[in-house]
Amino acid sequence: MMNKNLDRNKLPKHVAIIMDGNGRWAAKNGLQRISGHDSGVKSVQEIVEEALDLNIPYLTLYAFSTDNWNRPQHEIGVLMNLLVKYLKSEFNKLIKNNIRLNTIGNISALPKLVQDEVKRVSEKTKNNEKMVLTIALSYGAREEIEDVVKKIALEVKNNTISIENVDQSIINRHLYTRNLPDVDLLIRTSGEQRLSNFLLWQIAYAELYFTKIYWPDFGKKDLHEALLNYQNRERRFGKTSEQINV
């Protein structure tokens, strides 16, 4: 049931989530870290379904960062297997619910099995229109910006564009998120209050929401609280309150 105080007409268009705390949730419950990741998948399912019900058109989830490659190989293997398992199990739901799967990051760094499944589901859902579910895999914002700079520099070198014409719109067209709007609301679970190299360009004017709840415990009610908090803020984009409220 939706929080009665939520205004469906004032929901963010693009919600991004740093899904943090799987390992600490497992430790708190006397379980192996793997159990935390497994339970985290259930939260993904619930939040995707709720975002869909609320008609939020863009949902982006930080699933695996470039820094996560430094984790133990066994844990990385488990995460990759969980991703493939999720894509296979949720495929029919994505089709039925008109959800398009999108991925950002260095997908070529992923195991071939994961790459193949990502490509398969992305291709099969590319015409779906109700919601774009973006999963950030082997993603780092600094790496993304570095990649953008190199691509634009090469185009300038080849006289495809002139240096005078390089502006924010040109940069946006070279981002991994070129087909997505900027983030309106960024949520991070587990109590940590940092961005961890996630969508640094795209969150320039996003509202930031931090909760102490570990990701496996984050459900519909918690999403509603984040959205209600968002609705109670005044987004000024550099203007004054008087200008906004004219």
mmCIF file of C-alpha atoms in Angstrom:
data_model
loop_
_atom_site.group_PDB
_atom_site.id
_atom_site.type_symbol
_atom_site.label_atom_id
_atom_site.label_comp_id
_atom_site.label_asym_id
_atom_site.label_seq_id
_atom_site.Cartn_x
_atom_site.Cartn_y
_atom_site.Cartn_z
ATOM 1 C CA MET A 1 0.000 0.000 0.000
ATOM 2 C CA MET A 2 1.354 3.426 -0.944
ATOM 3 C CA ASN A 3 2.083 5.933 1.814
ATOM 4 C CA LYS A 4 -1.035 8.121 1.942
ATOM 5 C CA ASN A 5 1.127 11.261 2.191
ATOM 6 C CA LEU A 6 2.899 10.584 -1.096
ATOM 7 C CA ASP A 7 1.868 12.747 -4.026
ATOM 8 C CA ARG A 8 1.987 10.706 -7.232
ATOM 9 C CA ASN A 9 2.244 13.939 -9.214
ATOM 10 C CA LYS A 10 5.506 14.946 -7.531
ATOM 11 C CA LEU A 11 7.522 11.755 -7.787
ATOM 12 C CA PRO A 12 11.076 11.899 -9.148
ATOM 13 C CA LYS A 13 11.546 10.901 -12.757
ATOM 14 C CA HIS A 14 14.909 9.215 -12.188
ATOM 15 C CA VAL A 15 15.848 7.416 -8.959
ATOM 16 C CA ALA A 16 19.335 5.990 -8.476
ATOM 17 C CA ILE A 17 20.293 3.693 -5.600
ATOM 18 C CA ILE A 18 23.641 2.724 -4.088
ATOM 19 C CA MET A 19 22.687 -0.684 -2.714
ATOM 20 C CA ASP A 20 24.999 -0.955 0.282
ATOM 21 C CA GLY A 21 25.198 -3.133 3.386
ATOM 22 C CA ASN A 22 24.750 -6.719 2.201
ATOM 23 C CA GLY A 23 27.874 -7.916 4.015
ATOM 24 C CA ARG A 24 27.108 -6.093 7.249
ATOM 25 C CA TRP A 25 23.521 -7.357 7.157
ATOM 26 C CA ALA A 26 24.840 -10.912 6.903
ATOM 27 C CA ALA A 27 27.314 -10.379 9.763
ATOM 28 C CA LYS A 28 24.573 -8.901 11.947
ATOM 29 C CA ASN A 29 22.463 -11.993 11.322
ATOM 30 C CA GLY A 30 25.322 -14.458 11.829
ATOM 31 C CA LEU A 31 25.422 -15.440 8.165
ATOM 32 C CA GLN A 32 28.041 -15.639 5.426
ATOM 33 C CA ARG A 33 28.481 -12.556 3.192
ATOM 34 C CA ILE A 34 27.062 -14.594 0.315
ATOM 35 C CA SER A 35 23.729 -14.800 2.139
ATOM 36 C CA GLY A 36 23.666 -11.011 2.306
ATOM 37 C CA HIS A 37 24.067 -10.721 -1.458
ATOM 38 C CA ASP A 38 21.379 -13.345 -2.006
ATOM 39 C CA SER A 39 18.953 -11.469 0.247
ATOM 40 C CA GLY A 40 19.901 -8.240 -1.501
ATOM 41 C CA VAL A 41 18.529 -9.653 -4.761
ATOM 42 C CA LYS A 42 15.103 -9.972 -3.100
ATOM 43 C CA SER A 43 15.218 -6.278 -2.246
ATOM 44 C CA VAL A 44 16.044 -5.501 -5.878
ATOM 45 C CA GLN A 45 12.950 -7.412 -6.974
ATOM 46 C CA GLU A 46 10.728 -5.593 -4.482
ATOM 47 C CA ILE A 47 12.048 -2.110 -5.257
ATOM 48 C CA VAL A 48 11.837 -2.604 -9.027
ATOM 49 C CA GLU A 49 8.222 -3.747 -8.692
ATOM 50 C CA GLU A 50 7.331 -0.814 -6.448
ATOM 51 C CA ALA A 51 9.021 1.747 -8.698
ATOM 52 C CA LEU A 52 7.035 0.297 -11.569
ATOM 53 C CA ASP A 53 3.766 0.552 -9.603
ATOM 54 C CA LEU A 54 4.555 4.180 -8.789
ATOM 55 C CA ASN A 55 5.217 4.903 -12.481
ATOM 56 C CA ILE A 56 8.794 6.030 -11.878
ATOM 57 C CA PRO A 57 10.167 5.807 -15.435
ATOM 58 C CA TYR A 58 13.896 5.503 -14.665
ATOM 59 C CA LEU A 59 15.534 3.407 -11.950
ATOM 60 C CA THR A 60 19.312 2.975 -11.795
ATOM 61 C CA LEU A 61 20.986 0.488 -9.446
ATOM 62 C CA TYR A 62 24.684 0.442 -8.536
ATOM 63 C CA ALA A 63 25.335 -3.301 -8.622
ATOM 64 C CA PHE A 64 29.093 -3.657 -9.128
ATOM 65 C CA SER A 65 31.736 -0.937 -9.162
ATOM 66 C CA THR A 66 35.172 -0.896 -10.768
ATOM 67 C CA ASP A 67 36.607 -1.044 -7.232
ATOM 68 C CA ASN A 68 34.626 -4.208 -6.479
ATOM 69 C CA TRP A 69 37.061 -6.148 -8.660
ATOM 70 C CA ASN A 70 39.421 -5.922 -5.663
ATOM 71 C CA ARG A 71 37.160 -8.165 -3.594
ATOM 72 C CA PRO A 72 37.952 -11.876 -3.031
ATOM 73 C CA GLN A 73 37.565 -13.874 -6.252
ATOM 74 C CA HIS A 74 35.052 -16.219 -4.675
ATOM 75 C CA GLU A 75 32.771 -13.332 -3.709
ATOM 76 C CA ILE A 76 33.068 -11.826 -7.207
ATOM 77 C CA GLY A 77 32.100 -15.185 -8.682
ATOM 78 C CA VAL A 78 29.055 -15.376 -6.435
ATOM 79 C CA LEU A 79 27.966 -11.861 -7.439
ATOM 80 C CA MET A 80 28.335 -12.658 -11.133
ATOM 81 C CA ASN A 81 26.326 -15.872 -10.757
ATOM 82 C CA LEU A 82 23.621 -14.016 -8.848
ATOM 83 C CA LEU A 83 23.406 -11.456 -11.639
ATOM 84 C CA VAL A 84 22.939 -14.135 -14.292
ATOM 85 C CA LYS A 85 20.405 -15.906 -12.089
ATOM 86 C CA TYR A 86 18.480 -12.653 -11.583
ATOM 87 C CA LEU A 87 18.368 -11.841 -15.286
ATOM 88 C CA LYS A 88 17.155 -15.322 -16.161
ATOM 89 C CA SER A 89 14.519 -15.451 -13.417
ATOM 90 C CA GLU A 90 13.208 -11.924 -14.013
ATOM 91 C CA PHE A 91 13.253 -11.978 -17.802
ATOM 92 C CA ASN A 92 9.569 -12.853 -18.201
ATOM 93 C CA LYS A 93 8.621 -10.138 -15.681
ATOM 94 C CA LEU A 94 10.602 -7.567 -17.620
ATOM 95 C CA ILE A 95 8.754 -8.519 -20.786
ATOM 96 C CA LYS A 96 5.340 -8.678 -19.099
ATOM 97 C CA ASN A 97 5.788 -5.367 -17.266
ATOM 98 C CA ASN A 98 7.210 -3.504 -20.268
ATOM 99 C CA ILE A 99 10.589 -2.832 -18.572
ATOM 100 C CA ARG A 100 13.702 -2.189 -20.643
ATOM 101 C CA LEU A 101 17.009 -3.412 -19.267
ATOM 102 C CA ASN A 102 19.890 -0.999 -19.706
ATOM 103 C CA THR A 103 23.464 -1.362 -18.446
ATOM 104 C CA ILE A 104 26.256 1.139 -17.919
ATOM 105 C CA GLY A 105 29.917 0.530 -17.213
ATOM 106 C CA ASN A 106 32.738 -1.497 -18.683
ATOM 107 C CA ILE A 107 30.615 -4.494 -19.640
ATOM 108 C CA SER A 108 33.504 -6.026 -21.579
ATOM 109 C CA ALA A 109 35.307 -6.614 -18.259
ATOM 110 C CA LEU A 110 32.571 -8.997 -17.100
ATOM 111 C CA PRO A 111 32.764 -12.774 -17.559
ATOM 112 C CA LYS A 112 31.502 -13.865 -20.982
ATOM 113 C CA LEU A 113 28.528 -15.691 -19.445
ATOM 114 C CA VAL A 114 27.398 -12.431 -17.827
ATOM 115 C CA GLN A 115 28.040 -10.389 -20.974
ATOM 116 C CA ASP A 116 25.996 -12.804 -23.065
ATOM 117 C CA GLU A 117 23.042 -12.742 -20.668
ATOM 118 C CA VAL A 118 23.126 -8.957 -20.363
ATOM 119 C CA LYS A 119 23.183 -8.581 -24.137
ATOM 120 C CA ARG A 120 20.380 -11.125 -24.589
ATOM 121 C CA VAL A 121 18.014 -9.494 -22.111
ATOM 122 C CA SER A 122 18.895 -5.972 -23.260
ATOM 123 C CA GLU A 123 18.165 -6.901 -26.870
ATOM 124 C CA LYS A 124 14.887 -8.666 -26.049
ATOM 125 C CA THR A 125 13.614 -5.742 -23.957
ATOM 126 C CA LYS A 126 14.956 -2.826 -26.031
ATOM 127 C CA ASN A 127 11.486 -1.772 -27.226
ATOM 128 C CA ASN A 128 9.872 -1.814 -23.767
ATOM 129 C CA GLU A 129 8.715 1.622 -22.675
ATOM 130 C CA LYS A 130 7.131 1.748 -19.219
ATOM 131 C CA MET A 131 10.368 1.828 -17.246
ATOM 132 C CA VAL A 132 14.099 1.788 -17.948
ATOM 133 C CA LEU A 133 15.933 -0.339 -15.392
ATOM 134 C CA THR A 134 19.623 0.526 -15.556
ATOM 135 C CA ILE A 135 22.164 -1.666 -13.812
ATOM 136 C CA ALA A 136 25.649 -0.219 -13.275
ATOM 137 C CA LEU A 137 28.177 -3.024 -13.756
ATOM 138 C CA SER A 138 31.939 -2.604 -13.531
ATOM 139 C CA TYR A 139 31.051 1.069 -13.341
ATOM 140 C CA GLY A 140 33.046 4.016 -12.041
ATOM 141 C CA ALA A 141 32.143 7.670 -12.607
ATOM 142 C CA ARG A 142 35.763 8.797 -12.863
ATOM 143 C CA GLU A 143 36.392 6.106 -15.463
ATOM 144 C CA GLU A 144 33.290 7.247 -17.332
ATOM 145 C CA ILE A 145 34.446 10.875 -17.347
ATOM 146 C CA GLU A 146 37.932 9.802 -18.438
ATOM 147 C CA ASP A 147 36.373 7.885 -21.310
ATOM 148 C CA VAL A 148 34.286 10.929 -22.294
ATOM 149 C CA VAL A 149 37.344 13.197 -22.319
ATOM 150 C CA LYS A 150 39.256 10.779 -24.555
ATOM 151 C CA LYS A 151 36.366 10.438 -27.018
ATOM 152 C CA ILE A 152 35.819 14.184 -27.283
ATOM 153 C CA ALA A 153 39.567 14.844 -27.599
ATOM 154 C CA LEU A 154 39.731 12.362 -30.469
ATOM 155 C CA GLU A 155 36.805 14.038 -32.231
ATOM 156 C CA VAL A 156 38.453 17.439 -31.842
ATOM 157 C CA LYS A 157 41.714 15.994 -33.170
ATOM 158 C CA ASN A 158 39.873 14.559 -36.182
ATOM 159 C CA ASN A 159 38.048 17.868 -36.717
ATOM 160 C CA THR A 160 34.670 16.178 -36.161
ATOM 161 C CA ILE A 161 33.862 18.921 -33.662
ATOM 162 C CA SER A 162 35.645 22.150 -32.789
ATOM 163 C CA ILE A 163 36.939 22.863 -29.305
ATOM 164 C CA GLU A 164 34.726 25.980 -29.158
ATOM 165 C CA ASN A 165 31.615 23.809 -29.524
ATOM 166 C CA VAL A 166 32.418 21.491 -26.615
ATOM 167 C CA ASP A 167 29.767 22.213 -23.996
ATOM 168 C CA GLN A 168 27.614 20.333 -21.483
ATOM 169 C CA SER A 169 25.328 18.979 -24.191
ATOM 170 C CA ILE A 170 28.319 17.481 -26.023
ATOM 171 C CA ILE A 171 29.543 15.912 -22.793
ATOM 172 C CA ASN A 172 26.081 14.508 -22.075
ATOM 173 C CA ARG A 173 25.986 12.869 -25.504
ATOM 174 C CA HIS A 174 29.191 10.965 -24.721
ATOM 175 C CA LEU A 175 28.202 9.694 -21.259
ATOM 176 C CA TYR A 176 27.181 6.084 -20.653
ATOM 177 C CA THR A 177 23.834 7.558 -19.560
ATOM 178 C CA ARG A 178 23.351 9.552 -22.770
ATOM 179 C CA ASN A 179 19.796 8.218 -23.143
ATOM 180 C CA LEU A 180 18.800 8.878 -19.524
ATOM 181 C CA PRO A 181 17.732 12.087 -17.772
ATOM 182 C CA ASP A 182 19.788 13.435 -14.866
ATOM 183 C CA VAL A 183 19.169 11.802 -11.493
ATOM 184 C CA ASP A 184 16.504 13.467 -9.335
ATOM 185 C CA LEU A 185 16.926 11.374 -6.197
ATOM 186 C CA LEU A 186 19.958 9.372 -5.090
ATOM 187 C CA ILE A 187 19.414 6.880 -2.269
ATOM 188 C CA ARG A 188 22.202 5.150 -0.351
ATOM 189 C CA THR A 189 21.514 2.449 2.200
ATOM 190 C CA SER A 190 23.580 1.193 5.192
ATOM 191 C CA GLY A 191 24.383 4.524 6.844
ATOM 192 C CA GLU A 192 27.387 5.444 4.721
ATOM 193 C CA GLN A 193 27.262 9.040 3.479
ATOM 194 C CA ARG A 194 29.448 9.116 0.400
ATOM 195 C CA LEU A 195 28.972 8.761 -3.344
ATOM 196 C CA SER A 196 31.559 6.021 -3.998
ATOM 197 C CA ASN A 197 32.342 7.107 -7.553
ATOM 198 C CA PHE A 198 28.736 6.810 -8.740
ATOM 199 C CA LEU A 199 27.184 9.049 -11.420
ATOM 200 C CA LEU A 200 29.206 12.096 -10.340
ATOM 201 C CA TRP A 201 28.200 14.173 -13.386
ATOM 202 C CA GLN A 202 24.570 13.033 -13.447
ATOM 203 C CA ILE A 203 23.800 13.852 -9.785
ATOM 204 C CA ALA A 204 24.870 17.508 -9.969
ATOM 205 C CA TYR A 205 21.401 18.645 -8.819
ATOM 206 C CA ALA A 206 20.071 15.415 -7.339
ATOM 207 C CA GLU A 207 18.584 15.248 -3.872
ATOM 208 C CA LEU A 208 20.661 12.914 -1.686
ATOM 209 C CA TYR A 209 18.998 10.559 0.790
ATOM 210 C CA PHE A 210 20.967 8.413 3.233
ATOM 211 C CA THR A 211 19.417 5.723 5.407
ATOM 212 C CA LYS A 212 20.981 3.444 8.031
ATOM 213 C CA ILE A 213 18.919 0.496 6.790
ATOM 214 C CA TYR A 214 21.002 -2.249 5.187
ATOM 215 C CA TRP A 215 20.024 -3.035 1.608
ATOM 216 C CA PRO A 216 18.518 -6.507 2.303
ATOM 217 C CA ASP A 217 16.095 -4.834 4.760
ATOM 218 C CA PHE A 218 15.196 -1.973 2.416
ATOM 219 C CA GLY A 219 11.628 -2.450 1.179
ATOM 220 C CA LYS A 220 8.593 -0.633 -0.176
ATOM 221 C CA LYS A 221 7.958 1.276 3.049
ATOM 222 C CA ASP A 222 11.539 2.536 3.087
ATOM 223 C CA LEU A 223 11.331 3.604 -0.561
ATOM 224 C CA HIS A 224 8.151 5.526 0.246
ATOM 225 C CA GLU A 225 9.927 7.317 3.112
ATOM 226 C CA ALA A 226 12.761 8.327 0.775
ATOM 227 C CA LEU A 227 10.261 9.601 -1.795
ATOM 228 C CA LEU A 228 8.302 11.514 0.840
ATOM 229 C CA ASN A 229 11.518 13.106 2.060
ATOM 230 C CA TYR A 230 12.254 14.100 -1.546
ATOM 231 C CA GLN A 231 8.813 15.680 -1.945
ATOM 232 C CA ASN A 232 9.297 17.769 1.176
ATOM 233 C CA ARG A 233 12.435 19.421 -0.229
ATOM 234 C CA GLU A 234 12.608 22.553 -2.357
ATOM 235 C CA ARG A 235 14.621 22.023 -5.530
ATOM 236 C CA ARG A 236 15.978 25.405 -6.596
ATOM 237 C CA PHE A 237 18.645 24.579 -9.211
ATOM 238 C CA GLY A 238 20.635 27.674 -8.234
ATOM 239 C CA LYS A 239 17.597 29.975 -8.030
ATOM 240 C CA THR A 240 16.037 31.560 -4.934
ATOM 241 C CA SER A 241 12.887 30.328 -3.206
ATOM 242 C CA GLU A 242 11.091 33.439 -4.405
ATOM 243 C CA GLN A 243 11.920 32.642 -8.046
ATOM 244 C CA ILE A 244 10.783 29.030 -7.681
ATOM 245 C CA ASN A 245 7.499 29.920 -6.016
ATOM 246 C CA VAL A 246 6.428 32.655 -8.451
#
